[in-house]
Amino acid sequence: MKSERILVIGANGQIGSVLVEYLRGMYGENQVIASDLKVNSERQDYFEVLDATDGKTLDKIVKRHSITQIYHLAAILSAKGEQDPLNTWQINMQTYFNVLEVARENGVKKIFYPSSIAVFGAHVHGSADQFSYLDPSTVYGISKAAGENWSNYYFNRYGMDIRSLRYPGIISYQSMPGGGTTDYAVDIYHKAVKGEHFDCFLEENTTLPMIYMSDAMDATVRLMEAPAEKITVRTGYNLAGMSFSPKEIYDSILKIIPDFEISYKPDYRQAIAESWPQQIDDSEARTDWGWRPAYSLDKMTEEMITELRKKYE
Ligand code: NAD
């Protein structure tokens, strides 16, 4: 295990900033190289500046550090991606093609590719199962569905060990989200703890699949550590934590902060949210590599508020 040399691309983001610490805890501080467009002012050791659209620099970094595993987190997310669709496609796909090719040429042993519930579209009503039809409504979702298929292609064609999760919206106290449709579910806790009014950009009964960061980390590492013969899905595994609406998360927060106030002001993100499933059936992940989430909505709310109070007080 200690001999792994891991490169995390897009390490300064919501997931990366937590994942790098998590992986360093497992594999050792100097075994995990973080990389992103700009240096992270808080964590400069074992860091490389990398624009992953630049395959040559990626190749040099992989060689310099004898990388054996790549976690490719860099992407433009669902809501932000709609502002410039062709640029989003270009960045999301070009970075992944570079990762696939550099990994193939350098014999990188494993790749993690984060997919998303955004691969599902309007033809999935309610609950999405593993093999539900994919007709994504956003350019982000289209790029993730394509990325999944390329993962499967490189597995079949070159035998590369690429593993992927369709993350639901991720909720964390350590880091802020980077332009997704589920961002409200992080922001709401910050406003509640700061004693501010919250304007929600989704309608009160819009239910979406979500997951707490701690569960997302557990799922990611569980998948990556599973024996290869257990991996039966080489596109992207469905992954579920919990599903809730803005009204339900608000009610959960009210149990701890009774004077918290909310207004609903839906914007363009409402249409994106309505194109996504409300529930995710993750039976394959449970059967293949023993996935079980540990957090309910109320348990997550307690921990989010406790941790954010430490941050703001
Ligand atoms: P984020 O936006 O917070 O972070 C992405 C990081 O990638 C940023 O630090 C950004 O600077 C970097 N980046 C962008 N373009 C780059 C490039 N060309 N080269 C190198 N780095 C670049 O995103 P996140 O929430 O941490 O998500 C990480 C991954 O997980 C993404 O692929 C995202 O699609 C996926 N995902 C996230 C969620 C979620 O709720 N956060 C849900 C589903 C899937």
Coordinates of C-alpha atoms and ligand atoms in Angstrom, one line a residue:
M1 CA 0.0 0.0 0.0
K2 CA 2.8 2.4 0.9
S3 CA 4.4 2.0 -2.5
E4 CA 1.5 3.8 -4.2
R5 CA 2.3 7.3 -5.6
I6 CA -0.9 9.2 -6.1
L7 CA -1.6 12.3 -8.2
V8 CA -4.7 14.3 -7.4
I9 CA -5.8 16.7 -10.2
G10 CA -8.1 19.5 -9.2
A11 CA -6.9 19.2 -5.6
N12 CA -7.9 22.7 -4.5
G13 CA -11.7 22.1 -5.0
Q14 CA -14.5 21.0 -2.7
I15 CA -13.6 17.3 -2.9
G16 CA -9.9 17.6 -3.6
S17 CA -9.0 19.6 -0.5
V18 CA -10.6 16.9 1.7
L19 CA -9.5 13.9 -0.4
V20 CA -5.8 14.9 -0.4
E21 CA -5.7 14.9 3.4
Y22 CA -7.7 11.7 3.5
L23 CA -5.3 9.9 1.1
R24 CA -2.2 11.3 2.9
G25 CA -3.6 9.9 6.1
M26 CA -3.8 6.5 4.5
Y27 CA -0.7 6.4 2.2
G28 CA 1.7 8.9 3.8
E29 CA 2.2 12.6 3.4
N30 CA 4.8 12.5 0.6
Q31 CA 3.0 9.8 -1.4
V32 CA 0.2 12.1 -2.5
I33 CA 1.0 14.9 -4.9
A34 CA -1.7 17.6 -5.1
S35 CA -2.1 19.6 -8.3
D36 CA -4.4 22.4 -9.5
L37 CA -4.4 25.5 -11.7
K38 CA -2.9 27.6 -8.9
V39 CA -0.8 26.9 -5.9
N40 CA -2.9 26.4 -2.7
S41 CA -1.7 29.0 -0.3
E42 CA -2.5 26.8 2.7
R43 CA -0.7 23.6 1.5
Q44 CA 2.3 24.0 -0.7
D45 CA 4.2 20.8 0.0
Y46 CA 4.0 18.1 -2.5
F47 CA 2.1 20.3 -4.9
E48 CA 2.4 20.8 -8.6
V49 CA 0.8 23.6 -10.7
L50 CA -1.0 21.9 -13.5
D51 CA -3.5 22.9 -16.1
A52 CA -4.7 19.4 -17.1
T53 CA -5.6 20.5 -20.6
D54 CA -1.8 20.6 -21.1
G55 CA -0.9 16.9 -21.6
K56 CA 2.8 17.5 -21.9
T57 CA 3.1 19.0 -18.4
L58 CA 0.9 16.2 -17.0
D59 CA 3.2 13.7 -18.6
K60 CA 6.3 15.3 -17.0
I61 CA 4.6 15.4 -13.5
V62 CA 3.6 11.7 -13.8
K63 CA 7.1 10.7 -14.8
R64 CA 8.8 13.0 -12.2
H65 CA 6.9 11.5 -9.3
S66 CA 6.6 7.9 -10.7
I67 CA 2.8 8.2 -10.3
T68 CA 0.9 4.9 -9.9
Q69 CA -2.6 6.3 -9.4
I70 CA -4.5 9.4 -10.6
Y71 CA -7.6 10.9 -9.1
H72 CA -8.9 13.2 -11.8
L73 CA -11.2 15.7 -10.1
A74 CA -10.7 18.7 -12.4
A75 CA -14.0 19.7 -14.1
I76 CA -16.4 22.6 -14.7
L77 CA -19.5 21.8 -12.7
S78 CA -23.2 21.7 -13.6
A79 CA -24.5 25.2 -13.0
K80 CA -21.2 27.0 -13.9
G81 CA -20.9 24.9 -17.0
E82 CA -24.1 26.2 -18.6
Q83 CA -22.6 29.7 -18.8
D84 CA -20.2 28.5 -21.6
P85 CA -21.2 25.1 -22.8
L86 CA -18.5 24.5 -25.5
N87 CA -15.7 25.6 -23.2
T88 CA -17.1 23.3 -20.5
W89 CA -17.1 20.4 -22.9
Q90 CA -13.6 21.3 -24.1
I91 CA -12.1 21.4 -20.5
N92 CA -14.0 18.4 -19.1
M93 CA -13.1 16.2 -22.1
Q94 CA -9.6 17.4 -23.0
T95 CA -8.4 17.0 -19.4
Y96 CA -9.8 13.5 -19.2
F97 CA -8.3 12.4 -22.6
N98 CA -4.9 13.7 -21.3
V99 CA -5.3 11.7 -18.1
L100 CA -6.2 8.5 -20.1
E101 CA -3.4 8.8 -22.6
V102 CA -0.7 9.8 -20.1
A103 CA -1.8 7.0 -17.8
R104 CA -1.7 4.5 -20.6
E105 CA 1.7 5.6 -21.9
N106 CA 3.2 5.6 -18.4
G107 CA 1.6 2.4 -17.1
V108 CA -0.3 4.2 -14.3
K109 CA -2.1 1.3 -12.5
K110 CA -5.4 2.9 -11.4
I111 CA -7.5 6.0 -12.3
F112 CA -10.4 7.4 -10.3
Y113 CA -13.0 9.3 -12.4
P114 CA -15.7 11.2 -10.6
S115 CA -19.0 11.0 -12.4
S116 CA -22.3 12.5 -11.3
I117 CA -26.0 12.0 -10.9
A118 CA -26.1 14.7 -13.7
V119 CA -25.7 11.8 -16.2
F120 CA -29.4 11.1 -15.7
G121 CA -32.0 13.2 -17.4
A122 CA -35.7 13.7 -17.8
H123 CA -36.5 10.1 -18.7
V124 CA -35.7 8.9 -15.2
H125 CA -38.6 9.7 -13.0
G126 CA -38.1 9.4 -9.3
S127 CA -35.4 6.7 -8.8
A128 CA -32.4 6.0 -11.0
D129 CA -31.1 2.5 -11.1
Q130 CA -27.6 1.6 -12.3
F131 CA -28.7 1.0 -15.9
S132 CA -31.3 3.7 -16.3
Y133 CA -31.2 5.5 -19.6
L134 CA -28.8 8.5 -19.8
D135 CA -30.1 11.6 -21.4
P136 CA -28.4 14.4 -19.5
S137 CA -29.8 17.9 -19.8
T138 CA -26.6 19.9 -19.0
V139 CA -23.3 20.0 -20.9
Y140 CA -21.7 18.9 -17.6
G141 CA -23.9 15.8 -17.6
I142 CA -23.2 15.1 -21.2
S143 CA -19.4 15.3 -20.5
K144 CA -19.7 13.0 -17.5
A145 CA -21.7 10.4 -19.5
A146 CA -19.1 10.6 -22.3
G147 CA -16.3 10.3 -19.7
E148 CA -17.9 7.2 -18.3
N149 CA -18.1 5.6 -21.7
W150 CA -14.4 6.4 -22.4
S151 CA -13.5 4.9 -19.1
N152 CA -15.3 1.7 -20.1
Y153 CA -13.6 1.8 -23.5
Y154 CA -10.1 2.2 -22.1
F155 CA -10.8 -0.7 -19.7
N156 CA -12.0 -3.0 -22.5
R157 CA -9.5 -1.9 -25.1
Y158 CA -6.3 -1.5 -23.0
G159 CA -7.2 -3.3 -19.7
M160 CA -6.8 -0.1 -17.7
D161 CA -8.1 -0.2 -14.2
I162 CA -10.4 2.9 -14.1
R163 CA -13.0 3.2 -11.4
S164 CA -15.8 5.7 -11.1
L165 CA -18.6 6.9 -8.8
R166 CA -21.7 8.9 -9.8
Y167 CA -21.5 11.3 -6.8
P168 CA -24.7 12.9 -5.6
G169 CA -24.4 16.5 -4.3
I170 CA -21.6 16.6 -1.7
I171 CA -22.0 18.4 1.6
S172 CA -18.9 19.4 3.5
Y173 CA -17.9 21.9 6.3
Q174 CA -14.2 21.8 5.3
S175 CA -14.6 23.3 1.8
M176 CA -17.0 25.3 -0.3
P177 CA -18.6 23.9 -3.5
G178 CA -17.6 25.1 -6.9
G179 CA -20.7 25.9 -8.9
G180 CA -23.0 22.9 -8.8
T181 CA -26.8 22.7 -8.6
T182 CA -26.7 21.2 -5.0
D183 CA -24.5 24.0 -3.6
Y184 CA -27.4 25.4 -1.7
A185 CA -27.2 22.5 0.7
V186 CA -23.8 23.6 1.9
D187 CA -24.5 27.4 1.9
I188 CA -27.6 26.9 4.0
Y189 CA -25.5 25.7 7.0
H190 CA -23.1 28.6 6.7
K191 CA -26.0 31.1 6.8
A192 CA -27.7 29.3 9.7
V193 CA -24.6 29.3 11.8
K194 CA -23.8 32.9 11.0
G195 CA -27.4 33.9 12.1
E196 CA -28.2 35.1 8.6
H197 CA -31.4 34.8 6.4
F198 CA -31.1 32.2 3.6
D199 CA -32.4 32.7 0.1
C200 CA -32.7 29.3 -1.5
F201 CA -32.3 29.1 -5.3
L202 CA -34.4 25.9 -5.5
E203 CA -38.1 25.5 -4.6
E204 CA -38.9 24.1 -1.2
N205 CA -40.0 20.6 -2.4
T206 CA -37.3 19.9 -4.9
T207 CA -35.8 16.6 -3.7
L208 CA -32.3 15.7 -4.8
P209 CA -29.8 12.9 -3.9
M210 CA -27.0 14.1 -1.6
I211 CA -24.1 12.7 0.4
Y212 CA -22.0 13.8 3.4
M213 CA -18.3 14.3 2.6
S214 CA -17.3 11.7 5.1
D215 CA -19.4 9.1 3.4
A216 CA -18.2 10.2 0.0
M217 CA -14.5 9.7 1.1
D218 CA -15.4 6.3 2.5
A219 CA -17.1 5.3 -0.7
T220 CA -14.2 6.6 -2.9
V221 CA -11.5 4.7 -1.0
R222 CA -13.6 1.6 -0.6
L223 CA -14.1 1.5 -4.4
M224 CA -10.4 2.1 -5.1
E225 CA -9.2 -0.5 -2.6
A226 CA -11.7 -3.2 -3.7
P227 CA -10.1 -6.2 -5.6
A228 CA -10.4 -5.7 -9.3
E229 CA -12.5 -8.8 -9.8
K230 CA -15.2 -7.3 -7.6
I231 CA -15.7 -4.3 -10.0
T232 CA -18.5 -5.2 -12.3
V233 CA -19.4 -1.6 -13.4
R234 CA -16.7 0.1 -15.5
T235 CA -18.8 3.1 -16.5
G236 CA -19.8 4.8 -13.2
Y237 CA -21.3 3.2 -10.0
N238 CA -24.5 4.7 -8.7
L239 CA -23.9 6.0 -5.2
A240 CA -26.6 7.1 -2.7
G241 CA -26.3 8.8 0.7
M242 CA -29.6 10.5 1.4
S243 CA -32.3 12.4 -0.5
F244 CA -33.9 15.5 0.8
S245 CA -35.6 18.8 -0.3
P246 CA -34.7 22.4 0.8
K247 CA -37.7 22.2 3.2
E248 CA -36.4 19.0 4.8
I249 CA -32.9 20.3 5.4
Y250 CA -34.4 23.6 6.7
D251 CA -36.5 21.6 9.2
S252 CA -33.5 19.6 10.2
I253 CA -31.5 22.8 11.0
L254 CA -34.5 24.3 12.9
K255 CA -34.2 21.5 15.5
I256 CA -30.8 23.1 16.5
I257 CA -31.2 26.7 15.4
P258 CA -35.0 27.5 15.9
D259 CA -34.9 31.1 14.7
F260 CA -33.3 30.4 11.3
E261 CA -35.3 31.9 8.4
I262 CA -35.5 30.9 4.7
S263 CA -37.1 32.3 1.5
Y264 CA -37.4 30.4 -1.8
K265 CA -36.2 32.2 -4.9
P266 CA -35.8 29.6 -7.6
D267 CA -33.5 30.6 -10.5
Y268 CA -32.1 28.8 -13.6
R269 CA -30.8 26.0 -11.4
Q270 CA -34.4 24.8 -10.7
A271 CA -34.7 23.4 -14.2
I272 CA -31.4 21.5 -13.9
A273 CA -32.6 20.1 -10.5
E274 CA -35.9 19.0 -12.0
S275 CA -34.1 17.1 -14.7
W276 CA -32.3 14.9 -12.1
P277 CA -33.6 11.9 -10.3
Q278 CA -34.8 12.2 -6.7
Q279 CA -33.5 8.9 -5.5
I280 CA -30.5 6.7 -6.5
D281 CA -30.6 2.9 -6.4
D282 CA -27.0 1.9 -5.5
S283 CA -27.5 -1.9 -5.2
E284 CA -24.4 -2.7 -7.4
A285 CA -22.1 -0.6 -5.2
R286 CA -23.6 -2.3 -2.1
T287 CA -23.2 -5.8 -3.6
D288 CA -19.9 -5.5 -5.3
W289 CA -17.8 -3.7 -2.7
G290 CA -19.9 -3.4 0.4
W291 CA -21.0 0.2 0.3
R292 CA -23.2 1.5 3.2
P293 CA -23.6 5.2 4.0
A294 CA -23.2 6.1 7.7
Y295 CA -25.0 9.5 7.8
S296 CA -28.6 10.5 8.0
L297 CA -29.8 14.0 7.4
D298 CA -30.1 14.8 11.1
K299 CA -26.7 13.3 11.9
M300 CA -25.1 15.3 9.2
T301 CA -26.9 18.5 10.3
E302 CA -25.5 18.0 13.9
E303 CA -22.0 17.6 12.7
M304 CA -22.1 20.4 10.1
I305 CA -23.4 22.9 12.7
T306 CA -20.9 21.8 15.4
E307 CA -17.9 22.1 12.9
L308 CA -19.1 25.4 11.4
R309 CA -19.6 26.9 14.8
K310 CA -15.9 26.2 15.6
K311 CA -15.0 27.9 12.4
Y312 CA -17.1 31.1 12.9
E313 CA -16.9 31.5 16.7
Ligands
NAD1 P1 -14.6 22.1 -7.6 O1 -15.1 23.0 -8.7 O2 -14.8 22.5 -6.2 O3 -13.1 21.8 -7.9 C1 -12.6 21.5 -9.2 C2 -11.1 21.9 -9.2 O4 -10.6 21.6 -10.5 C3 -10.9 23.4 -8.9 O5 -9.9 23.6 -7.8 C4 -10.3 23.9 -10.2 O6 -9.3 25.0 -10.0 C5 -9.7 22.7 -10.8 N1 -9.6 22.8 -12.3 C6 -10.5 23.3 -13.2 N2 -10.0 23.2 -14.4 C7 -8.8 22.7 -14.3 C8 -7.8 22.3 -15.2 N3 -7.9 22.6 -16.6 N4 -6.6 21.7 -14.8 C9 -6.5 21.5 -13.5 N5 -7.4 21.8 -12.5 C10 -8.5 22.4 -13.0 O7 -15.3 20.7 -7.9 P2 -15.5 19.5 -6.8 O8 -16.8 19.7 -6.2 O9 -14.3 19.4 -5.9 O10 -15.6 18.3 -7.8 C11 -14.6 17.4 -8.1 C12 -15.0 16.4 -9.1 O11 -16.1 15.7 -8.6 C13 -15.5 17.0 -10.4 O12 -15.1 16.3 -11.5 C14 -17.0 17.0 -10.3 O13 -17.6 17.0 -11.5 C15 -17.3 15.8 -9.4 N6 -18.5 15.8 -8.7 C16 -18.7 16.7 -7.7 C17 -19.9 16.8 -7.0 C18 -20.1 17.7 -5.8 O14 -21.2 17.8 -5.2 N7 -19.1 18.5 -5.3 C19 -20.9 15.9 -7.3 C20 -20.7 15.1 -8.4 C21 -19.5 15.0 -9.1

